Each structure stands twice: as structure tokens, then as C-alpha cells.
């Protein structure tokens, strides 16, 4: 389960976020491309 203590700083403010457990599987970006982007340097998504 995601932990707010481990959220990535690129996330927008608010209750939704991606944390360090992201495995860069691309599902969220494919499903909701308006809400998720990829940090190409870090290899993970953020909201
Ligand atoms: S890419 Fe998106 S769906 Fe996949 S693990 Fe990361 S946050 Fe979850």
C-alpha cells in the first residue's frame, strides 16, 4: 500500500500521489494519461 511518507515530490498537492513502490509498469499512464506522467530520469510515474 502506498505510504504518504514515501511519495515522490513531483506529485501535485492533494490526496492522490505515487510513492516509491512504483515499478514503472505504465498502467496508470495508459489508463489515465491526463492524470499520470512519467519521470524519465527516475523511471516512475507521478500524479
Ligand atoms: S506505473 Fe503507475 S500503475 Fe504502474 S506501478 Fe507505477 S504508479 Fe502504479
XYZ file of C-alpha atoms and ligand atoms in Angstrom:
55
model
C 0.000 0.000 0.000
C 1.206 3.473 -0.848
C 2.664 5.467 2.025
C 2.450 9.250 2.064
C 5.824 9.338 3.801
C 7.367 7.914 0.612
C 5.537 9.986 -2.020
C 7.538 11.466 -4.858
C 7.959 15.234 -4.710
C 6.738 15.701 -8.301
C 3.179 14.764 -7.333
C 0.617 17.531 -7.283
C -0.641 18.655 -3.876
C -3.641 16.701 -2.629
C -4.620 13.249 -1.542
C -3.518 11.344 -4.658
C 0.116 10.504 -5.215
C 2.617 7.896 -6.406
C 5.189 6.689 -3.924
C 8.473 4.790 -4.106
C 6.738 1.457 -4.677
C 6.042 2.375 -8.315
C 7.501 -0.268 -10.653
C 7.031 1.846 -13.789
C 4.586 -0.639 -15.304
C 2.821 2.097 -17.339
C -0.721 1.023 -16.434
C -1.740 4.317 -14.846
C -0.309 6.388 -17.697
C -2.072 4.220 -20.274
C -5.369 4.307 -18.372
C -5.403 7.947 -17.282
C -2.839 9.866 -19.320
C -4.269 13.220 -18.238
C -3.544 12.378 -14.600
C -0.247 10.487 -14.657
C 3.089 11.376 -16.190
C 6.459 9.628 -16.201
C 9.619 10.906 -14.605
C 12.014 9.658 -17.278
C 15.134 10.181 -15.187
C 13.711 8.431 -12.140
C 11.790 5.731 -14.024
C 8.497 6.147 -12.218
C 5.107 7.818 -12.503
C 3.642 10.739 -10.616
C 0.249 12.376 -10.368
S 3.460 2.962 -13.369
Fe 1.536 3.621 -12.389
S 0.293 1.756 -12.221
Fe 2.424 1.133 -12.578
S 3.286 0.811 -10.545
Fe 3.747 2.927 -11.133
S 2.058 4.139 -10.278
Fe 1.399 2.003 -10.272
